[in-house]
PDB file of C-alpha atoms in Angstrom:
ATOM      1  CA  UNK A   1     -35.654 -19.884  20.497  1.00 45.00           C
ATOM      2  CA  UNK A   2     -37.551 -20.359  17.250  1.00 48.00           C
ATOM      3  CA  UNK A   3     -40.755 -18.711  18.479  1.00 55.00           C
ATOM      4  CA  UNK A   4     -42.177 -15.319  17.759  1.00 62.00           C
ATOM      5  CA  UNK A   5     -43.436 -12.796  20.219  1.00 63.00           C
ATOM      6  CA  UNK A   6     -45.914  -9.989  20.082  1.00 59.00           C
ATOM      7  CA  UNK A   7     -46.174  -7.228  22.646  1.00 59.00           C
ATOM      8  CA  UNK A   8     -49.485  -5.384  22.562  1.00 64.00           C
ATOM      9  CA  UNK A   9     -49.538  -2.089  24.418  1.00 59.00           C
ATOM     10  CA  UNK A  10     -52.964  -0.985  25.572  1.00 66.00           C
ATOM     11  CA  UNK A  11     -54.293   2.459  26.505  1.00 68.00           C
ATOM     12  CA  UNK A  12     -52.832   2.528  30.026  1.00 74.00           C
ATOM     13  CA  UNK A  13     -49.381   1.263  29.014  1.00 70.00           C
ATOM     14  CA  UNK A  14     -46.339   3.359  29.806  1.00 73.00           C
ATOM     15  CA  UNK A  15     -42.691   3.018  28.832  1.00 78.00           C
ATOM     16  CA  UNK A  16     -42.122   0.391  31.513  1.00 82.00           C
ATOM     17  CA  UNK A  17     -44.781  -1.905  30.036  1.00 85.00           C
ATOM     18  CA  UNK A  18     -42.728  -2.746  26.966  1.00 87.00           C
ATOM     19  CA  UNK A  19     -39.639  -3.627  29.021  1.00 89.00           C
ATOM     20  CA  UNK A  20     -41.718  -5.648  31.485  1.00 90.00           C
ATOM     21  CA  UNK A  21     -43.239  -7.682  28.643  1.00 90.00           C
ATOM     22  CA  UNK A  22     -39.809  -8.163  27.038  1.00 90.00           C
ATOM     23  CA  UNK A  23     -38.742  -9.637  30.404  1.00 94.00           C
ATOM     24  CA  UNK A  24     -41.493 -12.254  30.076  1.00 93.00           C
ATOM     25  CA  UNK A  25     -40.373 -13.055  26.534  1.00 92.00           C
ATOM     26  CA  UNK A  26     -36.738 -13.360  27.645  1.00 93.00           C
ATOM     27  CA  UNK A  27     -37.678 -15.880  30.334  1.00 96.00           C
ATOM     28  CA  UNK A  28     -39.803 -17.856  27.879  1.00 93.00           C
ATOM     29  CA  UNK A  29     -36.879 -17.954  25.441  1.00 92.00           C
ATOM     30  CA  UNK A  30     -34.371 -18.890  28.156  1.00 95.00           C
ATOM     31  CA  UNK A  31     -36.601 -21.764  29.291  1.00 96.00           C
ATOM     32  CA  UNK A  32     -37.239 -22.998  25.748  1.00 94.00           C
ATOM     33  CA  UNK A  33     -33.543 -22.770  24.827  1.00 92.00           C
ATOM     34  CA  UNK A  34     -32.355 -24.262  28.126  1.00 93.00           C
ATOM     35  CA  UNK A  35     -34.633 -27.272  27.771  1.00 95.00           C
ATOM     36  CA  UNK A  36     -33.407 -28.119  24.290  1.00 93.00           C
ATOM     37  CA  UNK A  37     -31.390 -31.314  24.040  1.00 91.00           C
ATOM     38  CA  UNK A  38     -28.699 -29.380  22.138  1.00 89.00           C
ATOM     39  CA  UNK A  39     -28.560 -26.523  24.684  1.00 86.00           C
ATOM     40  CA  UNK A  40     -25.032 -25.495  25.616  1.00 83.00           C
ATOM     41  CA  UNK A  41     -23.778 -25.707  29.193  1.00 86.00           C
ATOM     42  CA  UNK A  42     -23.898 -21.919  29.690  1.00 86.00           C
ATOM     43  CA  UNK A  43     -27.577 -21.698  28.700  1.00 90.00           C
ATOM     44  CA  UNK A  44     -28.459 -24.642  30.942  1.00 93.00           C
ATOM     45  CA  UNK A  45     -26.541 -23.066  33.825  1.00 93.00           C
ATOM     46  CA  UNK A  46     -28.253 -19.707  33.258  1.00 94.00           C
ATOM     47  CA  UNK A  47     -31.639 -21.411  33.346  1.00 96.00           C
ATOM     48  CA  UNK A  48     -30.755 -23.191  36.605  1.00 96.00           C
ATOM     49  CA  UNK A  49     -29.540 -19.903  38.102  1.00 96.00           C
ATOM     50  CA  UNK A  50     -32.794 -18.173  37.213  1.00 97.00           C
ATOM     51  CA  UNK A  51     -34.935 -21.075  38.443  1.00 97.00           C
ATOM     52  CA  UNK A  52     -33.114 -21.058  41.786  1.00 96.00           C
ATOM     53  CA  UNK A  53     -33.456 -17.277  42.200  1.00 95.00           C
ATOM     54  CA  UNK A  54     -37.155 -17.452  41.344  1.00 96.00           C
ATOM     55  CA  UNK A  55     -37.735 -20.328  43.768  1.00 95.00           C
ATOM     56  CA  UNK A  56     -38.905 -22.718  41.051  1.00 97.00           C
ATOM     57  CA  UNK A  57     -35.879 -24.995  40.910  1.00 96.00           C
ATOM     58  CA  UNK A  58     -38.069 -27.996  41.668  1.00 96.00           C
ATOM     59  CA  UNK A  59     -40.564 -27.350  38.846  1.00 96.00           C
ATOM     60  CA  UNK A  60     -40.485 -29.342  35.600  1.00 96.00           C
ATOM     61  CA  UNK A  61     -40.658 -26.418  33.202  1.00 97.00           C
ATOM     62  CA  UNK A  62     -41.071 -28.698  30.206  1.00 96.00           C
ATOM     63  CA  UNK A  63     -44.667 -29.016  31.471  1.00 96.00           C
ATOM     64  CA  UNK A  64     -45.192 -25.283  32.083  1.00 95.00           C
ATOM     65  CA  UNK A  65     -47.924 -24.996  29.428  1.00 94.00           C
ATOM     66  CA  UNK A  66     -50.049 -27.566  31.262  1.00 95.00           C
ATOM     67  CA  UNK A  67     -49.610 -26.227  34.806  1.00 96.00           C
ATOM     68  CA  UNK A  68     -52.849 -25.670  36.703  1.00 95.00           C
ATOM     69  CA  UNK A  69     -53.967 -24.614  40.149  1.00 96.00           C
ATOM     70  CA  UNK A  70     -51.237 -23.801  42.653  1.00 96.00           C
ATOM     71  CA  UNK A  71     -48.480 -24.813  40.234  1.00 96.00           C
ATOM     72  CA  UNK A  72     -49.807 -22.409  37.586  1.00 97.00           C
ATOM     73  CA  UNK A  73     -50.056 -19.588  40.128  1.00 97.00           C
ATOM     74  CA  UNK A  74     -46.527 -20.247  41.393  1.00 97.00           C
ATOM     75  CA  UNK A  75     -45.141 -20.197  37.856  1.00 97.00           C
ATOM     76  CA  UNK A  76     -47.071 -17.010  37.022  1.00 97.00           C
ATOM     77  CA  UNK A  77     -45.609 -15.294  40.110  1.00 96.00           C
ATOM     78  CA  UNK A  78     -42.113 -16.405  39.073  1.00 97.00           C
ATOM     79  CA  UNK A  79     -42.746 -14.948  35.605  1.00 96.00           C
ATOM     80  CA  UNK A  80     -43.769 -11.624  37.175  1.00 95.00           C
ATOM     81  CA  UNK A  81     -40.708 -11.565  39.453  1.00 95.00           C
ATOM     82  CA  UNK A  82     -38.449 -12.181  36.453  1.00 96.00           C
ATOM     83  CA  UNK A  83     -40.110  -9.403  34.419  1.00 95.00           C
ATOM     84  CA  UNK A  84     -39.810  -6.958  37.364  1.00 92.00           C
ATOM     85  CA  UNK A  85     -36.198  -8.090  37.826  1.00 95.00           C
ATOM     86  CA  UNK A  86     -35.509  -7.209  34.196  1.00 95.00           C
ATOM     87  CA  UNK A  87     -37.000  -3.772  34.806  1.00 93.00           C
ATOM     88  CA  UNK A  88     -34.771  -3.412  37.892  1.00 92.00           C
ATOM     89  CA  UNK A  89     -31.750  -4.472  35.824  1.00 94.00           C
ATOM     90  CA  UNK A  90     -32.540  -1.815  33.239  1.00 93.00           C
ATOM     91  CA  UNK A  91     -33.288   0.772  35.923  1.00 91.00           C
ATOM     92  CA  UNK A  92     -29.812   0.306  37.387  1.00 90.00           C
ATOM     93  CA  UNK A  93     -28.485   1.610  34.077  1.00 89.00           C
ATOM     94  CA  UNK A  94     -25.392  -0.624  34.102  1.00 89.00           C
ATOM     95  CA  UNK A  95     -24.826  -1.507  30.467  1.00 88.00           C
ATOM     96  CA  UNK A  96     -23.180  -4.850  29.681  1.00 86.00           C
ATOM     97  CA  UNK A  97     -21.329  -3.212  26.781  1.00 82.00           C
ATOM     98  CA  UNK A  98     -19.826   0.184  26.091  1.00 79.00           C
ATOM     99  CA  UNK A  99     -21.880   0.399  22.920  1.00 81.00           C
ATOM    100  CA  UNK A 100     -25.155   0.183  24.853  1.00 86.00           C
ATOM    101  CA  UNK A 101     -24.328   2.710  27.602  1.00 88.00           C
ATOM    102  CA  UNK A 102     -26.319   5.582  26.113  1.00 91.00           C
ATOM    103  CA  UNK A 103     -29.345   3.324  25.548  1.00 92.00           C
ATOM    104  CA  UNK A 104     -29.182   2.054  29.131  1.00 91.00           C
ATOM    105  CA  UNK A 105     -28.850   5.607  30.440  1.00 92.00           C
ATOM    106  CA  UNK A 106     -32.015   6.638  28.581  1.00 93.00           C
ATOM    107  CA  UNK A 107     -33.994   3.585  29.699  1.00 91.00           C
ATOM    108  CA  UNK A 108     -32.825   4.159  33.286  1.00 91.00           C
ATOM    109  CA  UNK A 109     -34.166   7.709  33.184  1.00 91.00           C
ATOM    110  CA  UNK A 110     -37.501   6.582  31.723  1.00 90.00           C
ATOM    111  CA  UNK A 111     -37.923   3.986  34.465  1.00 90.00           C
ATOM    112  CA  UNK A 112     -36.895   6.413  37.214  1.00 88.00           C
ATOM    113  CA  UNK A 113     -39.491   8.856  35.888  1.00 86.00           C
ATOM    114  CA  UNK A 114     -42.114   6.110  36.304  1.00 85.00           C
ATOM    115  CA  UNK A 115     -41.049   4.280  39.471  1.00 86.00           C
ATOM    116  CA  UNK A 116     -38.933   6.969  41.202  1.00 85.00           C
ATOM    117  CA  UNK A 117     -37.191   4.255  43.249  1.00 79.00           C
ATOM    118  CA  UNK A 118     -36.041   0.772  42.262  1.00 79.00           C
ATOM    119  CA  UNK A 119     -37.478  -0.560  45.546  1.00 82.00           C
ATOM    120  CA  UNK A 120     -40.986   0.007  44.175  1.00 79.00           C
ATOM    121  CA  UNK A 121     -40.438  -2.970  41.866  1.00 82.00           C
ATOM    122  CA  UNK A 122     -40.356  -5.242  44.912  1.00 82.00           C
ATOM    123  CA  UNK A 123     -37.448  -7.380  43.758  1.00 86.00           C
ATOM    124  CA  UNK A 124     -33.824  -7.717  44.769  1.00 87.00           C
ATOM    125  CA  UNK A 125     -31.532  -8.300  41.830  1.00 86.00           C
ATOM    126  CA  UNK A 126     -28.812 -10.837  42.601  1.00 88.00           C
ATOM    127  CA  UNK A 127     -25.383 -10.551  40.942  1.00 88.00           C
ATOM    128  CA  UNK A 128     -25.970 -13.969  39.347  1.00 91.00           C
ATOM    129  CA  UNK A 129     -29.216 -12.899  37.684  1.00 92.00           C
ATOM    130  CA  UNK A 130     -27.620  -9.609  36.635  1.00 91.00           C
ATOM    131  CA  UNK A 131     -24.937 -11.649  34.838  1.00 91.00           C
ATOM    132  CA  UNK A 132     -27.625 -13.763  33.151  1.00 93.00           C
ATOM    133  CA  UNK A 133     -29.295 -10.591  31.859  1.00 94.00           C
ATOM    134  CA  UNK A 134     -25.899  -9.355  30.644  1.00 90.00           C
ATOM    135  CA  UNK A 135     -25.430 -12.573  28.690  1.00 88.00           C
ATOM    136  CA  UNK A 136     -28.979 -12.525  27.312  1.00 90.00           C
ATOM    137  CA  UNK A 137     -28.380  -9.054  25.872  1.00 89.00           C
ATOM    138  CA  UNK A 138     -24.901  -9.590  24.460  1.00 82.00           C
ATOM    139  CA  UNK A 139     -22.938 -11.852  22.180  1.00 69.00           C
ATOM    140  CA  UNK A 140     -19.942 -13.607  23.719  1.00 66.00           C
ATOM    141  CA  UNK A 141     -16.715 -12.030  22.581  1.00 66.00           C
ATOM    142  CA  UNK A 142     -13.241 -13.481  22.652  1.00 64.00           C
ATOM    143  CA  UNK A 143     -10.044 -11.529  22.674  1.00 64.00           C
ATOM    144  CA  UNK A 144      -6.385 -12.420  22.818  1.00 62.00           C
ATOM    145  CA  UNK A 145      -6.741 -13.282  26.507  1.00 72.00           C
ATOM    146  CA  UNK A 146      -9.992 -15.279  26.350  1.00 71.00           C
ATOM    147  CA  UNK A 147     -13.533 -14.045  26.997  1.00 77.00           C
ATOM    148  CA  UNK A 148     -14.119 -10.302  26.993  1.00 77.00           C
ATOM    149  CA  UNK A 149     -16.161  -8.998  29.920  1.00 79.00           C
ATOM    150  CA  UNK A 150     -17.806  -5.575  29.859  1.00 75.00           C
ATOM    151  CA  UNK A 151     -19.738  -3.524  32.372  1.00 78.00           C
ATOM    152  CA  UNK A 152     -17.355  -4.092  35.286  1.00 83.00           C
ATOM    153  CA  UNK A 153     -15.394  -1.203  36.728  1.00 84.00           C
ATOM    154  CA  UNK A 154     -12.664  -0.868  39.343  1.00 84.00           C
ATOM    155  CA  UNK A 155     -12.812  -3.450  42.095  1.00 87.00           C
ATOM    156  CA  UNK A 156     -15.704  -5.277  40.412  1.00 86.00           C
ATOM    157  CA  UNK A 157     -13.470  -5.763  37.346  1.00 84.00           C
ATOM    158  CA  UNK A 158     -10.740  -7.285  39.490  1.00 87.00           C
ATOM    159  CA  UNK A 159     -13.251  -9.569  41.232  1.00 88.00           C
ATOM    160  CA  UNK A 160     -14.621 -10.724  37.865  1.00 85.00           C
ATOM    161  CA  UNK A 161     -11.156 -11.694  36.612  1.00 85.00           C
ATOM    162  CA  UNK A 162     -10.342 -13.458  39.876  1.00 87.00           C
ATOM    163  CA  UNK A 163     -13.587 -15.416  39.588  1.00 86.00           C
ATOM    164  CA  UNK A 164     -13.188 -16.303  35.890  1.00 83.00           C
ATOM    165  CA  UNK A 165      -9.394 -16.791  36.003  1.00 82.00           C
ATOM    166  CA  UNK A 166      -9.196 -15.882  32.316  1.00 80.00           C
ATOM    167  CA  UNK A 167     -10.072 -13.137  29.872  1.00 79.00           C
ATOM    168  CA  UNK A 168     -10.098  -9.379  29.906  1.00 80.00           C
ATOM    169  CA  UNK A 169     -12.326  -6.657  31.286  1.00 82.00           C
ATOM    170  CA  UNK A 170     -12.722  -3.880  28.744  1.00 76.00           C
ATOM    171  CA  UNK A 171     -13.100  -0.381  30.159  1.00 78.00           C
ATOM    172  CA  UNK A 172     -12.315  -1.437  33.729  1.00 80.00           C
ATOM    173  CA  UNK A 173     -11.034   2.045  34.533  1.00 83.00           C
ATOM    174  CA  UNK A 174     -10.565   5.421  32.957  1.00 79.00           C
ATOM    175  CA  UNK A 175      -8.243   8.281  33.708  1.00 77.00           C
ATOM    176  CA  UNK A 176      -9.018  11.811  32.518  1.00 77.00           C
ATOM    177  CA  UNK A 177      -5.273  12.491  32.295  1.00 80.00           C
ATOM    178  CA  UNK A 178      -5.247  10.077  29.329  1.00 77.00           C
ATOM    179  CA  UNK A 179      -7.961  11.959  27.481  1.00 73.00           C
ATOM    180  CA  UNK A 180     -11.695  12.487  27.576  1.00 68.00           C
ATOM    181  CA  UNK A 181     -12.607   8.960  26.456  1.00 67.00           C
ATOM    182  CA  UNK A 182      -9.757   7.050  28.069  1.00 71.00           C
ATOM    183  CA  UNK A 183     -10.258   3.369  28.725  1.00 76.00           C
ATOM    184  CA  UNK A 184      -8.008   1.047  30.697  1.00 80.00           C
ATOM    185  CA  UNK A 185      -8.510  -2.701  30.295  1.00 80.00           C
ATOM    186  CA  UNK A 186      -7.586  -5.402  32.821  1.00 82.00           C
ATOM    187  CA  UNK A 187      -6.377  -8.813  31.617  1.00 81.00           C
ATOM    188  CA  UNK A 188      -5.729 -12.172  33.293  1.00 81.00           C
TER     189      UNK A 188
END
């Protein structure tokens, strides 16, 4: 979106606070971008996926700034669930790209140090929302075989290709016999 965001961390903030607030900003941006007349089909679909998972599929989010009463409270709770879901996504430590693996590993450890257990966030992260987060944090890539998918390994990589019916999964497997940093890609 075209907006700006500011995260203010107060005295009692911890490392999770920043990521939680970024989750709010990501949802705000997804809504703003998804409601644009020129929004692409993927962004609109991602917004619908998130709305359904948050239980707000029936809300007219173009009016979110004027919500009051029960509607305002319902939207605020959905915002909190999304922000906690983003924390859960980060706490899983499953990077959407090879380049971000070390960053995700560090963030995962920080969040484990704070929450100890992902269940304390009180959210269940669906595969669909996980994929939305992956897309929000990455730039679509295209290879010789179509879209490039990252962050899927083994059977999950095979399932992704069967679902998409195109593209390639980078780093779907590794084999130490091929060297320390071996990477085996799957293609459709």
